[in-house]
Short mmCIF file of N, CA and C in Angstrom, two decimals:
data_model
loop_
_atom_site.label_atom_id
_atom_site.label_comp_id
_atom_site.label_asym_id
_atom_site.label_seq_id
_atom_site.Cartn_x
_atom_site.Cartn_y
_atom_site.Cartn_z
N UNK A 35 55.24 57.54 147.45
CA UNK A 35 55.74 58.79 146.90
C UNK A 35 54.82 59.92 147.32
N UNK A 36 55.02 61.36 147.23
CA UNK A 36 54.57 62.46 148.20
C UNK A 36 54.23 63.26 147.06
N UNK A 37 53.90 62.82 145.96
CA UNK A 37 53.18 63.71 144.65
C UNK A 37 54.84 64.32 143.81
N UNK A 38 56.09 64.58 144.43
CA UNK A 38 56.97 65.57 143.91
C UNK A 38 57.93 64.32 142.87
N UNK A 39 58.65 65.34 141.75
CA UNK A 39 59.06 64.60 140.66
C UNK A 39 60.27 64.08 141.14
N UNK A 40 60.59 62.56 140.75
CA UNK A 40 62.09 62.78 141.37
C UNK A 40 62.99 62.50 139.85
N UNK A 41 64.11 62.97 139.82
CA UNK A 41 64.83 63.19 139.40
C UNK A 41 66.24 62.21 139.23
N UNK A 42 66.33 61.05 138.42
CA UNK A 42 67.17 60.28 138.69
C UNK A 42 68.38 60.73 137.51
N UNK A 43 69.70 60.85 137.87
CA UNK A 43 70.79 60.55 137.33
C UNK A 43 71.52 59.58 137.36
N UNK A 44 71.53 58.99 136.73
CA UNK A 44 72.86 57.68 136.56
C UNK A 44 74.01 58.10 136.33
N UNK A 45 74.80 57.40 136.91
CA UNK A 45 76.47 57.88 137.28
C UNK A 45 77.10 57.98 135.41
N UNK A 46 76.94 57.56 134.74
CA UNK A 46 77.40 58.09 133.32
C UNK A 46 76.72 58.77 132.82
N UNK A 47 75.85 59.31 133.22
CA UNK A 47 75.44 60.75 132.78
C UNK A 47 76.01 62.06 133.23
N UNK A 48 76.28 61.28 134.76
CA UNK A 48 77.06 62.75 135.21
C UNK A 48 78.23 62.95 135.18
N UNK A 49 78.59 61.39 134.58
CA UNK A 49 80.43 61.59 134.04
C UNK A 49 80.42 62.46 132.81
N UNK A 50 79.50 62.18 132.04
CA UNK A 50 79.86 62.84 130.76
C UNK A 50 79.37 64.04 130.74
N UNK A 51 78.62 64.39 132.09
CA UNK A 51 78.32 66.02 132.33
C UNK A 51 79.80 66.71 132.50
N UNK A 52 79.96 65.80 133.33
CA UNK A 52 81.27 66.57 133.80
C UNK A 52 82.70 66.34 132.70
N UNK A 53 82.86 65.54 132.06
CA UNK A 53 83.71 65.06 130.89
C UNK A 53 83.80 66.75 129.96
N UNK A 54 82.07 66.90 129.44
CA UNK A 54 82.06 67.94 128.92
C UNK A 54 82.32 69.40 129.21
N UNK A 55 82.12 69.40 130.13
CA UNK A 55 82.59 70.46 131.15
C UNK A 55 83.80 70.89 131.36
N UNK A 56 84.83 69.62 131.34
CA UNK A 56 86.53 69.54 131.57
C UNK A 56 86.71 69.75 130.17
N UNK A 57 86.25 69.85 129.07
CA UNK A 57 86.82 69.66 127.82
C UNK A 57 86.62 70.98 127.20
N UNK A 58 85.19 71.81 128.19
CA UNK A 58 85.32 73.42 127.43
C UNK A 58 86.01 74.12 128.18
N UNK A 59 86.04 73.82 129.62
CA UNK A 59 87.51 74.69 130.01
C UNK A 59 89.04 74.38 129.60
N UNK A 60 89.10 73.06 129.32
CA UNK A 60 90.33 73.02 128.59
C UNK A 60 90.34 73.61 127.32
N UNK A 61 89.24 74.11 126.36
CA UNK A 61 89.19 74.64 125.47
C UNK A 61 89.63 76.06 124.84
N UNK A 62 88.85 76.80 126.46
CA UNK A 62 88.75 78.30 126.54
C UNK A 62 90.25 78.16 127.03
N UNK A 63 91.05 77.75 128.11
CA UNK A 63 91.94 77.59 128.00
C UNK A 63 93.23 77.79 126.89
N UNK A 64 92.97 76.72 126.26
CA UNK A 64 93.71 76.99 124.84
C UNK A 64 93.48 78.26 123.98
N UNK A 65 92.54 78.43 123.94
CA UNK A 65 91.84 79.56 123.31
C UNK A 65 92.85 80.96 123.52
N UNK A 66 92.58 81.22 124.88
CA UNK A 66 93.73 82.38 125.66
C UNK A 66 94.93 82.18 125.90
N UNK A 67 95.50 80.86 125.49
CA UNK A 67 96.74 81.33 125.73
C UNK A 67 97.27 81.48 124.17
N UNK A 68 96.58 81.26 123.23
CA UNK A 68 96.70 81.24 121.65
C UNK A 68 96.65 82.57 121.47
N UNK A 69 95.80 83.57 122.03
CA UNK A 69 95.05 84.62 121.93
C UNK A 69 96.68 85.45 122.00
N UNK A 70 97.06 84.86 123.59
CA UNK A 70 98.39 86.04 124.12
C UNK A 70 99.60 85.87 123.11
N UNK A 71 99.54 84.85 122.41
CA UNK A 71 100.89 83.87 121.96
C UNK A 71 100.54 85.10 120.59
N UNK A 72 99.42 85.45 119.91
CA UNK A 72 99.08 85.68 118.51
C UNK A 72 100.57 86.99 118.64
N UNK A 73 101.04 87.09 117.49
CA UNK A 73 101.40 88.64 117.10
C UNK A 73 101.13 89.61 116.00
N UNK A 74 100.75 90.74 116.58
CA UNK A 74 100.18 91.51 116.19
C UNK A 74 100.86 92.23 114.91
N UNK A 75 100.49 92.63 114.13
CA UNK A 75 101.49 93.67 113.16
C UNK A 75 100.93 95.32 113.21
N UNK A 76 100.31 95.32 114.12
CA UNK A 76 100.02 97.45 114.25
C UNK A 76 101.23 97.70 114.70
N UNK A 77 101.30 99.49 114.47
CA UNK A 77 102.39 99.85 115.05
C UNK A 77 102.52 99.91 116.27
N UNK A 78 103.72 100.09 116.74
CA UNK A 78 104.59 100.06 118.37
C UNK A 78 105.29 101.04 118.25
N UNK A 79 105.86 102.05 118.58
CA UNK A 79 106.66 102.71 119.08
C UNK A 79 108.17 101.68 119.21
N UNK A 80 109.26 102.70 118.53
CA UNK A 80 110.29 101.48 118.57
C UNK A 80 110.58 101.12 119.78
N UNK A 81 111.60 99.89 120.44
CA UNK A 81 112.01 99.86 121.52
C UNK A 81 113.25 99.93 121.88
N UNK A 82 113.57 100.18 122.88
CA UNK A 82 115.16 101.01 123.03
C UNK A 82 115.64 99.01 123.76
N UNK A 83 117.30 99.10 122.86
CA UNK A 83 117.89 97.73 123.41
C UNK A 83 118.86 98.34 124.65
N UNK A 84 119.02 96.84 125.58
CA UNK A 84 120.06 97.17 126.02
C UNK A 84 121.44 96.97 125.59
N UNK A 85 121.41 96.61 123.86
CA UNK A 85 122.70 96.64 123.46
C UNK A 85 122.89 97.59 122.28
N UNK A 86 123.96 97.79 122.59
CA UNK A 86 124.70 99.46 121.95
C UNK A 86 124.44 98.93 120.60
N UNK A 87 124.24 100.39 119.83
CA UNK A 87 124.17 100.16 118.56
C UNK A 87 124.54 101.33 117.83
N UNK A 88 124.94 101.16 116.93
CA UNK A 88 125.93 102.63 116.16
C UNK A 88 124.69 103.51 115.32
N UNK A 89 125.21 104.28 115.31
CA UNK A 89 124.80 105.95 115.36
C UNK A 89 124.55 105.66 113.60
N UNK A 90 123.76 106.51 112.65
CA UNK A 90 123.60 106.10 111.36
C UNK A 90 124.55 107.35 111.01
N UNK A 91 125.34 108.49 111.67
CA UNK A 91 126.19 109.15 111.93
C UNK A 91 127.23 108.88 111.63
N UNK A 92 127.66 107.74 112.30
CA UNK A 92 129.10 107.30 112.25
C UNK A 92 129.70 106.48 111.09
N UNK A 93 128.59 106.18 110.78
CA UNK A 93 128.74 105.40 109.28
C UNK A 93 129.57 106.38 108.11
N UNK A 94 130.07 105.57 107.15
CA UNK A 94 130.70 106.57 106.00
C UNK A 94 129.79 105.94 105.09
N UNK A 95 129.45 107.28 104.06
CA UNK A 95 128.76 106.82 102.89
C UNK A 95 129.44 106.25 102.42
N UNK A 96 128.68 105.54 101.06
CA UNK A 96 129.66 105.05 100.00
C UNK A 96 128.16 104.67 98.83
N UNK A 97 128.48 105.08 98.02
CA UNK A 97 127.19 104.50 96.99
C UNK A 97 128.07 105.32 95.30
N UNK A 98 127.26 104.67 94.52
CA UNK A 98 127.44 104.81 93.14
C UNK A 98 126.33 104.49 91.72
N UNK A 99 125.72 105.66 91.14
CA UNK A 99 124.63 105.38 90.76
C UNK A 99 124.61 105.91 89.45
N UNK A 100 123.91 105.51 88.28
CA UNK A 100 123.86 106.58 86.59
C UNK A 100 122.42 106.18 86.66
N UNK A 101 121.95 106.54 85.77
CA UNK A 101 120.50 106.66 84.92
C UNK A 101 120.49 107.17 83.87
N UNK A 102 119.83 107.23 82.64
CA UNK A 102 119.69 107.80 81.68
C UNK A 102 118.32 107.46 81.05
N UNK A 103 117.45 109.04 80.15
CA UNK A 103 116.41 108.86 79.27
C UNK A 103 116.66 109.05 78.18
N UNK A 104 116.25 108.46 77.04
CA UNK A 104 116.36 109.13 75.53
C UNK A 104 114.72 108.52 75.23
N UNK A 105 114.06 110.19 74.97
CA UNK A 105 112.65 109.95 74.43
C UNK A 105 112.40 110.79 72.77
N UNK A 106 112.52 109.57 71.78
CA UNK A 106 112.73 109.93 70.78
C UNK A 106 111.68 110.64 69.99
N UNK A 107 110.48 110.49 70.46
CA UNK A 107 109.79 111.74 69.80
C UNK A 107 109.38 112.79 70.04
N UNK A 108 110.27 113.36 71.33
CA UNK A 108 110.69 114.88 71.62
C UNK A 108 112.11 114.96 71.51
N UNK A 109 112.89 114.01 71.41
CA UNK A 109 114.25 114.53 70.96
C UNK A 109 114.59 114.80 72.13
N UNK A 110 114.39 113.90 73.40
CA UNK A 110 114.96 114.61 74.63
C UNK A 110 115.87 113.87 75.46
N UNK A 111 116.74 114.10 75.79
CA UNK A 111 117.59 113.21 76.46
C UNK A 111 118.22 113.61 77.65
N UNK A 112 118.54 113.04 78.52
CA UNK A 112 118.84 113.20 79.93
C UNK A 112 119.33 112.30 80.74
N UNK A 113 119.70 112.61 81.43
CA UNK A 113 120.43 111.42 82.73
C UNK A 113 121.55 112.01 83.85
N UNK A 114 121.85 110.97 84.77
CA UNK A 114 122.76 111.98 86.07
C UNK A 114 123.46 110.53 85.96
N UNK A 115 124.82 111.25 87.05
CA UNK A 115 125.65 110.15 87.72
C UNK A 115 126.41 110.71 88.37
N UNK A 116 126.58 109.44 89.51
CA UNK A 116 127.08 110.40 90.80
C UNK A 116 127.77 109.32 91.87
N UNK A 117 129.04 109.52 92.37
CA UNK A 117 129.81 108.73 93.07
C UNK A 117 129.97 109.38 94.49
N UNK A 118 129.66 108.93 95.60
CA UNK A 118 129.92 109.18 96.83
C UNK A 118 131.01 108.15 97.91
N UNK A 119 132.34 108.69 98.82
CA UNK A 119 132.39 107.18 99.41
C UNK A 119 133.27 108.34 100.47
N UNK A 120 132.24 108.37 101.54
CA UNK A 120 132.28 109.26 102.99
C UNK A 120 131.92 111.05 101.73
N UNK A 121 133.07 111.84 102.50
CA UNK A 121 132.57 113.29 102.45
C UNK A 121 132.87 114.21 100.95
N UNK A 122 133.19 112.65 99.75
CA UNK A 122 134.00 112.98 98.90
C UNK A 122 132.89 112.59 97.79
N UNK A 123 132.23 113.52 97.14
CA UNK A 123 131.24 113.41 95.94
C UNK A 123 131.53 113.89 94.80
N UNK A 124 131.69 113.52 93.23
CA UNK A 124 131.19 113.65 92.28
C UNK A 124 130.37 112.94 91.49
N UNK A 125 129.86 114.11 90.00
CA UNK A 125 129.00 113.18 89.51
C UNK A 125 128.77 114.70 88.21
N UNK A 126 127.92 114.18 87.53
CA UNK A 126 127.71 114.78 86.54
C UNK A 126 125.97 114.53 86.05
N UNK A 127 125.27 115.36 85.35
CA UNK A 127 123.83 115.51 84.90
C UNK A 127 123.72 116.16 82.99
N UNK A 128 122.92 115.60 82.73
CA UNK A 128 122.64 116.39 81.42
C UNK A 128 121.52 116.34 80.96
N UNK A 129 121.42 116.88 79.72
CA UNK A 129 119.94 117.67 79.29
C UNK A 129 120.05 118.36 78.31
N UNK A 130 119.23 117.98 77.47
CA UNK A 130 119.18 118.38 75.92
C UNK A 130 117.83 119.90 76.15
N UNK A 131 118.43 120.68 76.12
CA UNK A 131 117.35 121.67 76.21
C UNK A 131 116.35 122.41 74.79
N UNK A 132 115.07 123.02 75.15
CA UNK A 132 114.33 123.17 74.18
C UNK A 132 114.91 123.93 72.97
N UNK A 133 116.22 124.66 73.05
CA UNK A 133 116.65 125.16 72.04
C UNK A 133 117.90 124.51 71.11
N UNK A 134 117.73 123.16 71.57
CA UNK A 134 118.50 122.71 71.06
C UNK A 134 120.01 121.95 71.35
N UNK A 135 120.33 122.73 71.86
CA UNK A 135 122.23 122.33 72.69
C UNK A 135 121.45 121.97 74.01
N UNK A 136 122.48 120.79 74.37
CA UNK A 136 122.96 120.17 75.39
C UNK A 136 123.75 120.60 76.55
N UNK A 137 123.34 120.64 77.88
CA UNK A 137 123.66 121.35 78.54
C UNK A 137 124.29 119.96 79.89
N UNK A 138 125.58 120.39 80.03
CA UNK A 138 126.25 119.73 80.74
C UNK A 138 126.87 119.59 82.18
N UNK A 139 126.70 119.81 83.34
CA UNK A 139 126.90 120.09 84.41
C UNK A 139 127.95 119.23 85.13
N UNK A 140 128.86 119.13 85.08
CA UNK A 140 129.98 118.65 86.22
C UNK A 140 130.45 119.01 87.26
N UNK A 141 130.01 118.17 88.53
CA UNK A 141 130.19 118.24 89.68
C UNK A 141 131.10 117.78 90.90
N UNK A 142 131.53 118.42 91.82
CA UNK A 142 132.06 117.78 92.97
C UNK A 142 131.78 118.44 94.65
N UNK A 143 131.49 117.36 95.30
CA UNK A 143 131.65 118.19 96.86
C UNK A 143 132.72 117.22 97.42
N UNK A 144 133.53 118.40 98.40
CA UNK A 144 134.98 117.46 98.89
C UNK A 144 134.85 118.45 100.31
N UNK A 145 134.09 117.28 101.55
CA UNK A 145 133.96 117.92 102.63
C UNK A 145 133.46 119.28 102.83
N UNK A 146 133.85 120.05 103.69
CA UNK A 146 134.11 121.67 103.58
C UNK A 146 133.98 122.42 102.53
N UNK A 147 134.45 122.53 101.40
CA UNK A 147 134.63 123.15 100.15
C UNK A 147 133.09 123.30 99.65
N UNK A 148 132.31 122.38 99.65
CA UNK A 148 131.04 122.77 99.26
C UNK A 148 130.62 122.37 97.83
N UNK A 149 129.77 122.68 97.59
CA UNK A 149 129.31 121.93 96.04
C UNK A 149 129.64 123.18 95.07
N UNK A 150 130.81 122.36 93.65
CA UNK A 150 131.72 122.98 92.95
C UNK A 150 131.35 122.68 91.59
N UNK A 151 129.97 123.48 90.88
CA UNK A 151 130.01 123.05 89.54
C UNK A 151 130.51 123.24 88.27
N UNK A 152 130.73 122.58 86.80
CA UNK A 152 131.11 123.21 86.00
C UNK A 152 130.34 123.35 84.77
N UNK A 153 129.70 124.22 84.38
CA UNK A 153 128.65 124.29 83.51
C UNK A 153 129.17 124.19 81.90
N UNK A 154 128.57 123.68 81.09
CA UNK A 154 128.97 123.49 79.63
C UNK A 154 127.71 123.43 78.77
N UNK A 155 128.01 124.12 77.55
CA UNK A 155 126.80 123.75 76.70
C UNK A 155 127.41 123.54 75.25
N UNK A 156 126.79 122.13 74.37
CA UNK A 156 127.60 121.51 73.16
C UNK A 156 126.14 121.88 72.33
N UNK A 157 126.84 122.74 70.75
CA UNK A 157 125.98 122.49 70.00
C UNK A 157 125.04 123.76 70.15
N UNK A 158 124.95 124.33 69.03
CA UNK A 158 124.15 125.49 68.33
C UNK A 158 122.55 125.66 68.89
N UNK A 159 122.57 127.09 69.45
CA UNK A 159 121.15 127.82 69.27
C UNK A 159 120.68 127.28 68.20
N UNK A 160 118.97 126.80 68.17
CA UNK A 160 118.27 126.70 66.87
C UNK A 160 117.24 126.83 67.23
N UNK A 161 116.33 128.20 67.04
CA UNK A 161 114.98 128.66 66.89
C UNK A 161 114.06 128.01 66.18
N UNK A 162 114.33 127.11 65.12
CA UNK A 162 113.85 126.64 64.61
C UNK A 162 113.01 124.40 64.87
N UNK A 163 113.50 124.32 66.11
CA UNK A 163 113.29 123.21 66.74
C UNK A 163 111.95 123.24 67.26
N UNK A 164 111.27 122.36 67.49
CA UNK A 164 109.82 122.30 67.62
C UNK A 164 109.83 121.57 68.77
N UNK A 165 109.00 122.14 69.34
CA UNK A 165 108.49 121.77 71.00
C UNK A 165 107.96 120.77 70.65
N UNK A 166 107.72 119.44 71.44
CA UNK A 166 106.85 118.45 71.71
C UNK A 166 105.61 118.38 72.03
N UNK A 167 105.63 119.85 73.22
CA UNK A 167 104.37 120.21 73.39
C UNK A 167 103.81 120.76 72.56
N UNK A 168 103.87 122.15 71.55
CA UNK A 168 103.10 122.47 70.41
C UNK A 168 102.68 122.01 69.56
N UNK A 169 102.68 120.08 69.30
CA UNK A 169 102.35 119.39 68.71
C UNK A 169 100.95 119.45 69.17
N UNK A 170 99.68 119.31 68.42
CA UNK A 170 98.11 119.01 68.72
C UNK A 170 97.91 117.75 68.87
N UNK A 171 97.67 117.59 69.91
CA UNK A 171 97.19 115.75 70.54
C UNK A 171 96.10 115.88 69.87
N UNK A 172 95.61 114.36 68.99
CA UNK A 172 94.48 114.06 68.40
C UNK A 172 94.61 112.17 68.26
N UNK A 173 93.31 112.38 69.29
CA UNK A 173 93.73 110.74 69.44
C UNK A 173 93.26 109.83 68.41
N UNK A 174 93.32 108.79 68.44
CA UNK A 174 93.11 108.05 67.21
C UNK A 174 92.01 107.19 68.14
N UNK A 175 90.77 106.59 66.97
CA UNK A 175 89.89 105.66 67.68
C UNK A 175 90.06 104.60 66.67
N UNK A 176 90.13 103.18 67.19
CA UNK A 176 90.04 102.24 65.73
C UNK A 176 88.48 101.17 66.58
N UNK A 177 87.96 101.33 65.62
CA UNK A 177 86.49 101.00 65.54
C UNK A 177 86.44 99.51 64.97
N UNK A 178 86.02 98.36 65.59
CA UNK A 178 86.05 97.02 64.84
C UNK A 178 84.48 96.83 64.32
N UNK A 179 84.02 96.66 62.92
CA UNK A 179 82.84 96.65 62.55
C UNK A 179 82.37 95.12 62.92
N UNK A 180 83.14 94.32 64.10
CA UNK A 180 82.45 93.36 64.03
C UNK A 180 82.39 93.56 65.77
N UNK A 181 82.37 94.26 66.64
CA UNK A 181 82.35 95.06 67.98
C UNK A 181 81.26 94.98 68.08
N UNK A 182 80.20 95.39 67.08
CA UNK A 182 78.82 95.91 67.64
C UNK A 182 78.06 94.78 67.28
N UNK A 183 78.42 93.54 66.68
CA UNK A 183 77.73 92.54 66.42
C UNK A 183 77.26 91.71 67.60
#
């Protein structure tokens, strides 16, 4: 020998060099095509199809809806309702106002013609009705004497 180190590999060492080797590129492999496959949820800009699709235009309405409040310690009551089906709308709204009478609004739009209301009010002026708001908020605290134990 000439003083220099030699270096022996045995053939299953360099299989399993190389074993390992085939198994992280098959890895990274998988890795990227998982990566491309993922989907994303940020926004996109919509995308235009190549199949036709109708106009939100061409559609005819049609819907039908009520609601109502009654808040009993202002005495206030309210609610709407309203029928649409294409260019043909009515509906009606009400409202108990601060002086007392009820104020009634009946409505219609029929195409062209335009919005056609009819105003009503049931039930007596009374100056004497009390705002909800001029009531003095004073909150209440309830204290448990066994809290601080």
């Amino acid at each position: 020998m000439n003083g220099s180190p030699v270096v022996l590999i045995s053939f299953s060492e360099a299989t399993e060099h190389s074993m390992n080797a085939k198994v992280l590129i098959l890895l990274g492999l998988a890795a990227i095509a998982a990566a491309d496959s993922f989907e994303s949820y940020e926004y996109r800009p919509p995308q235009r199809s190549s199949e036709s699709f109708e106009s939100y235009e061409s559609g005819e309405a049609k819907y039908d809806f009520n609601w109502a409040v009654s808040h009993d310690p202002s005495s206030n009551e309210f609610g709407h309702q309203e029928a649409r089906d294409g260019d043909h709308t009515q509906g009606s709204y009400y409202v108990q106002l601060p002086d007392g009478r009820l104020q009634t609004v009946k409505y219609f739009v029929d195409g062209d013609s335009g919005y056609v209301a009819e105003v009503n009010y049931e039930g007596e002026v009374s100056h004497e009705s009390v705002s909800f708001e001029s009531q003095e908020y004073r909150p209440r605290y309830v204290y448990d004497s066994n809290e601080s134990k």
